[in-house]
Short mmCIF file of C-alpha atoms in Angstrom, two decimals:
data_model
loop_
_atom_site.label_atom_id
_atom_site.label_comp_id
_atom_site.label_asym_id
_atom_site.label_seq_id
_atom_site.Cartn_x
_atom_site.Cartn_y
_atom_site.Cartn_z
CA UNK A 1121 22.01 12.93 -3.58
CA UNK A 1122 19.57 15.81 -3.05
CA UNK A 1123 17.71 17.06 -6.13
CA UNK A 1124 14.99 19.28 -7.57
CA UNK A 1125 12.87 18.05 -10.48
CA UNK A 1126 11.33 20.33 -13.12
CA UNK A 1127 8.96 18.09 -15.08
CA UNK A 1128 7.65 19.59 -18.32
CA UNK A 1129 10.36 22.23 -18.47
CA UNK A 1130 9.13 24.05 -21.61
CA UNK A 1131 11.62 26.94 -22.02
CA UNK A 1132 13.63 25.88 -18.95
CA UNK A 1133 13.20 29.10 -17.00
CA UNK A 1134 11.77 27.46 -13.87
CA UNK A 1135 14.52 24.85 -13.71
CA UNK A 1136 17.22 27.45 -14.32
CA UNK A 1137 15.80 29.63 -11.53
CA UNK A 1138 15.86 26.65 -9.18
CA UNK A 1139 19.49 25.99 -10.09
CA UNK A 1140 20.50 29.61 -9.49
CA UNK A 1141 18.72 29.81 -6.13
CA UNK A 1142 19.91 26.38 -4.95
CA UNK A 1143 23.57 26.12 -6.03
CA UNK A 1144 24.29 23.07 -3.84
CA UNK A 1145 21.33 21.08 -5.22
CA UNK A 1146 21.26 19.27 -8.55
CA UNK A 1147 18.36 20.36 -10.75
CA UNK A 1148 17.03 18.03 -13.44
CA UNK A 1149 14.77 19.55 -16.10
CA UNK A 1150 12.74 17.08 -18.18
CA UNK A 1151 11.32 18.16 -21.54
CA UNK A 1152 10.55 15.77 -24.45
CA UNK A 1153 9.87 18.39 -27.13
CA UNK A 1154 13.05 18.27 -29.27
CA UNK A 1155 12.55 21.81 -30.58
CA UNK A 1156 12.83 23.20 -27.04
CA UNK A 1157 16.28 21.76 -26.29
CA UNK A 1158 17.97 24.64 -28.12
CA UNK A 1159 15.76 27.17 -26.27
CA UNK A 1160 16.59 25.73 -22.86
CA UNK A 1161 20.34 25.60 -23.47
CA UNK A 1162 20.25 29.12 -24.95
CA UNK A 1163 18.47 30.44 -21.85
CA UNK A 1164 21.06 28.70 -19.69
CA UNK A 1165 23.85 30.54 -21.48
CA UNK A 1166 22.00 33.86 -21.14
CA UNK A 1167 21.69 33.41 -17.37
CA UNK A 1168 25.30 32.32 -17.02
CA UNK A 1169 26.58 35.29 -19.01
CA UNK A 1170 24.40 37.90 -17.29
CA UNK A 1171 25.11 36.56 -13.78
CA UNK A 1172 28.74 35.62 -14.53
CA UNK A 1173 28.28 32.10 -13.23
CA UNK A 1174 28.47 28.52 -14.50
CA UNK A 1175 25.40 26.43 -13.71
CA UNK A 1176 27.13 23.12 -13.08
CA UNK A 1177 24.12 21.92 -11.07
CA UNK A 1178 21.63 22.17 -13.98
CA UNK A 1179 20.94 19.11 -16.13
CA UNK A 1180 18.61 18.89 -19.13
CA UNK A 1181 16.94 15.52 -19.80
CA UNK A 1182 15.14 15.19 -23.14
CA UNK A 1183 12.56 12.71 -21.86
CA UNK A 1184 8.85 12.61 -21.06
CA UNK A 1185 7.94 11.41 -17.57
CA UNK A 1186 4.91 9.24 -16.78
CA UNK A 1187 3.84 6.16 -14.78
CA UNK A 1188 5.34 3.61 -17.14
CA UNK A 1189 8.24 3.14 -19.50
CA UNK A 1190 6.89 2.87 -23.01
CA UNK A 1191 7.00 4.16 -26.55
CA UNK A 1192 4.10 6.48 -27.23
CA UNK A 1193 3.05 9.68 -28.97
CA UNK A 1194 3.77 13.22 -27.84
CA UNK A 1195 1.46 15.93 -29.20
CA UNK A 1196 3.24 19.15 -30.14
CA UNK A 1197 0.76 22.01 -30.25
CA UNK A 1198 0.81 25.48 -31.81
CA UNK A 1199 1.97 26.88 -28.48
CA UNK A 1200 4.79 24.73 -27.08
CA UNK A 1201 3.57 25.35 -23.54
CA UNK A 1202 0.42 23.29 -24.18
CA UNK A 1203 2.13 20.26 -25.75
CA UNK A 1204 1.39 17.01 -23.96
CA UNK A 1205 1.49 13.22 -23.83
CA UNK A 1206 -2.29 13.50 -23.75
CA UNK A 1207 -4.26 14.26 -26.90
CA UNK A 1208 -6.00 17.65 -26.74
CA UNK A 1209 -9.79 17.49 -26.91
CA UNK A 1210 -11.23 18.19 -30.36
CA UNK A 1211 -14.18 19.99 -28.86
CA UNK A 1212 -13.57 22.19 -25.83
CA UNK A 1213 -16.13 23.43 -23.34
CA UNK A 1214 -17.57 26.77 -24.44
CA UNK A 1215 -15.89 28.31 -21.40
CA UNK A 1216 -12.70 28.32 -23.49
CA UNK A 1217 -14.11 29.01 -26.94
CA UNK A 1218 -16.60 31.74 -26.05
CA UNK A 1219 -14.81 33.47 -23.19
CA UNK A 1220 -14.66 37.27 -23.27
CA UNK A 1221 -11.19 37.14 -21.74
CA UNK A 1222 -8.93 36.90 -24.79
CA UNK A 1223 -6.10 35.39 -22.73
CA UNK A 1224 -8.37 32.41 -22.00
CA UNK A 1225 -10.06 32.23 -25.39
CA UNK A 1226 -6.69 32.14 -27.16
CA UNK A 1227 -5.86 28.83 -25.44
CA UNK A 1228 -8.41 27.08 -27.68
CA UNK A 1229 -6.12 27.83 -30.64
CA UNK A 1230 -2.90 27.19 -28.70
CA UNK A 1231 -3.72 23.52 -28.13
CA UNK A 1232 -4.37 22.63 -31.76
CA UNK A 1233 -1.98 19.83 -32.68
CA UNK A 1234 0.81 20.91 -35.02
CA UNK A 1235 2.33 17.43 -35.19
CA UNK A 1236 2.76 14.28 -33.13
CA UNK A 1237 6.04 12.50 -32.63
CA UNK A 1238 7.07 9.11 -31.28
CA UNK A 1239 8.93 9.26 -27.97
CA UNK A 1240 9.81 7.00 -25.04
CA UNK A 1241 8.58 7.82 -21.54
CA UNK A 1242 10.48 7.11 -18.33
CA UNK A 1243 9.46 6.61 -14.70
CA UNK A 1244 11.01 8.74 -11.97
CA UNK A 1245 11.39 5.58 -9.87
CA UNK A 1246 13.93 4.26 -12.37
CA UNK A 1247 15.64 7.64 -12.70
CA UNK A 1248 15.99 7.97 -8.92
CA UNK A 1249 17.33 4.45 -8.59
CA UNK A 1250 19.85 4.86 -11.42
CA UNK A 1251 21.12 8.17 -10.01
CA UNK A 1252 21.10 7.14 -6.33
CA UNK A 1253 18.78 9.98 -5.33
CA UNK A 1254 18.05 10.08 -1.60
CA UNK A 1255 15.99 13.27 -1.29
CA UNK A 1256 13.76 15.24 -3.65
CA UNK A 1257 13.62 18.72 -2.18
CA UNK A 1258 11.04 20.00 -4.65
CA UNK A 1259 9.05 18.87 -7.68
CA UNK A 1260 7.71 21.42 -10.14
CA UNK A 1261 5.34 19.45 -12.37
CA UNK A 1262 3.58 20.93 -15.40
CA UNK A 1263 2.86 18.16 -17.92
CA UNK A 1264 -0.45 19.43 -19.28
CA UNK A 1265 -2.90 16.98 -17.75
CA UNK A 1266 -0.49 14.11 -17.05
CA UNK A 1267 0.79 15.33 -13.67
CA UNK A 1268 -0.68 12.61 -11.45
CA UNK A 1269 0.92 9.88 -13.59
CA UNK A 1270 4.30 11.51 -12.98
CA UNK A 1271 3.83 11.00 -9.24
CA UNK A 1272 2.51 7.48 -9.71
CA UNK A 1273 5.75 6.70 -11.53
CA UNK A 1274 7.78 7.62 -8.43
CA UNK A 1275 6.42 4.54 -6.63
CA UNK A 1276 8.27 4.12 -3.29
CA UNK A 1277 10.35 7.24 -3.97
CA UNK A 1278 7.28 9.38 -3.25
CA UNK A 1279 8.25 9.21 0.42
CA UNK A 1280 11.47 11.16 -0.23
CA UNK A 1281 9.65 14.09 -1.87
CA UNK A 1282 9.60 17.03 0.56
CA UNK A 1283 7.25 19.40 -1.31
CA UNK A 1284 6.23 20.67 -4.69
CA UNK A 1285 3.54 21.86 -7.08
CA UNK A 1286 1.44 20.31 -9.84
CA UNK A 1287 -1.58 21.51 -11.79
CA UNK A 1288 -5.11 20.45 -12.62
CA UNK A 1289 -8.37 21.81 -13.96
CA UNK A 1290 -10.94 22.42 -11.21
CA UNK A 1291 -13.65 20.51 -13.12
CA UNK A 1292 -13.08 17.55 -15.52
CA UNK A 1293 -15.35 19.10 -18.15
CA UNK A 1294 -13.03 22.11 -18.29
CA UNK A 1295 -9.86 20.08 -18.89
CA UNK A 1296 -8.11 20.64 -22.20
CA UNK A 1297 -7.02 17.04 -22.74
CA UNK A 1298 -8.49 13.56 -22.99
CA UNK A 1299 -7.93 11.43 -19.86
CA UNK A 1300 -6.56 14.41 -17.99
CA UNK A 1301 -5.62 14.48 -14.30
CA UNK A 1302 -8.60 15.47 -12.15
CA UNK A 1303 -8.50 17.50 -8.97
CA UNK A 1304 -10.57 14.87 -7.12
CA UNK A 1305 -8.12 12.11 -8.02
CA UNK A 1306 -5.21 14.24 -6.87
CA UNK A 1307 -6.84 14.77 -3.47
CA UNK A 1308 -7.54 11.03 -3.05
CA UNK A 1309 -4.02 10.01 -4.02
CA UNK A 1310 -2.41 12.68 -1.85
CA UNK A 1311 -4.30 11.44 1.23
CA UNK A 1312 -3.08 7.91 0.48
CA UNK A 1313 0.51 9.06 0.00
CA UNK A 1314 0.66 11.29 3.06
CA UNK A 1315 0.81 14.55 1.12
CA UNK A 1316 -0.89 17.68 2.43
CA UNK A 1317 -2.30 20.30 0.06
CA UNK A 1318 -0.96 23.63 1.32
CA UNK A 1319 -2.64 25.99 -1.16
CA UNK A 1320 -4.53 26.07 -4.45
CA UNK A 1321 -3.77 29.09 -6.61
CA UNK A 1322 -5.20 30.48 -9.85
CA UNK A 1323 -2.94 30.94 -12.86
CA UNK A 1324 -4.74 34.21 -13.36
CA UNK A 1325 -8.25 35.47 -12.74
CA UNK A 1326 -11.07 33.27 -14.11
CA UNK A 1327 -8.77 30.51 -15.40
CA UNK A 1328 -10.17 27.10 -14.29
CA UNK A 1329 -6.72 25.54 -13.99
CA UNK A 1330 -4.98 25.66 -10.63
CA UNK A 1331 -1.50 25.29 -9.21
CA UNK A 1332 -1.71 22.83 -6.32
CA UNK A 1333 1.08 23.29 -3.77
CA UNK A 1334 1.72 20.40 -1.40
CA UNK A 1335 4.06 19.12 1.29
CA UNK A 1336 4.93 15.67 2.59
CA UNK A 1337 3.60 15.12 6.12
CA UNK A 1338 6.56 12.84 6.87
CA UNK A 1339 8.87 15.86 6.66
#
């Protein structure tokens, strides 16, 4: 089975777009925040009604993805988009707190923890095995600092990933979370796994976080 993974789906818009543009591919959107389930399914209905289609290839999975299967905490922040398995730093670099760009400065309030909940994480290796997945056409990964662990959890299934995108802060001191993925570690792991970084793009001007687009050399 050929699939697309949207890890850290938030409002589901990326996964829904993938499903619309790739009707013959199954799209699995993973999001552990229980309050977002209603949002994702609502957005699905909006797309289906406006486009007069039924997205039979879109599947919502209310799970967090990491490099091990365990019960742990998930931190829900004031802005759902910044919620994470990783605990936000109590004291951020002044780049965030004193920035003249309000769109950047506002993030320091977004990541304040509203509540933490107990959840169970899964590994993509187990998910792929259970669902007999033979090819991962694309991975869109946005887990707020935990992205590299998502790929570690693929284990041998990393070789069937064709391409994708994940994110990381350029410098560790500018990360928003404790024990966050670092850009240097991503580069080291990608070399080991046979992944090639195709491009590194800004979210928007002056933001230290980057979208890292990659492809699998074996493809």
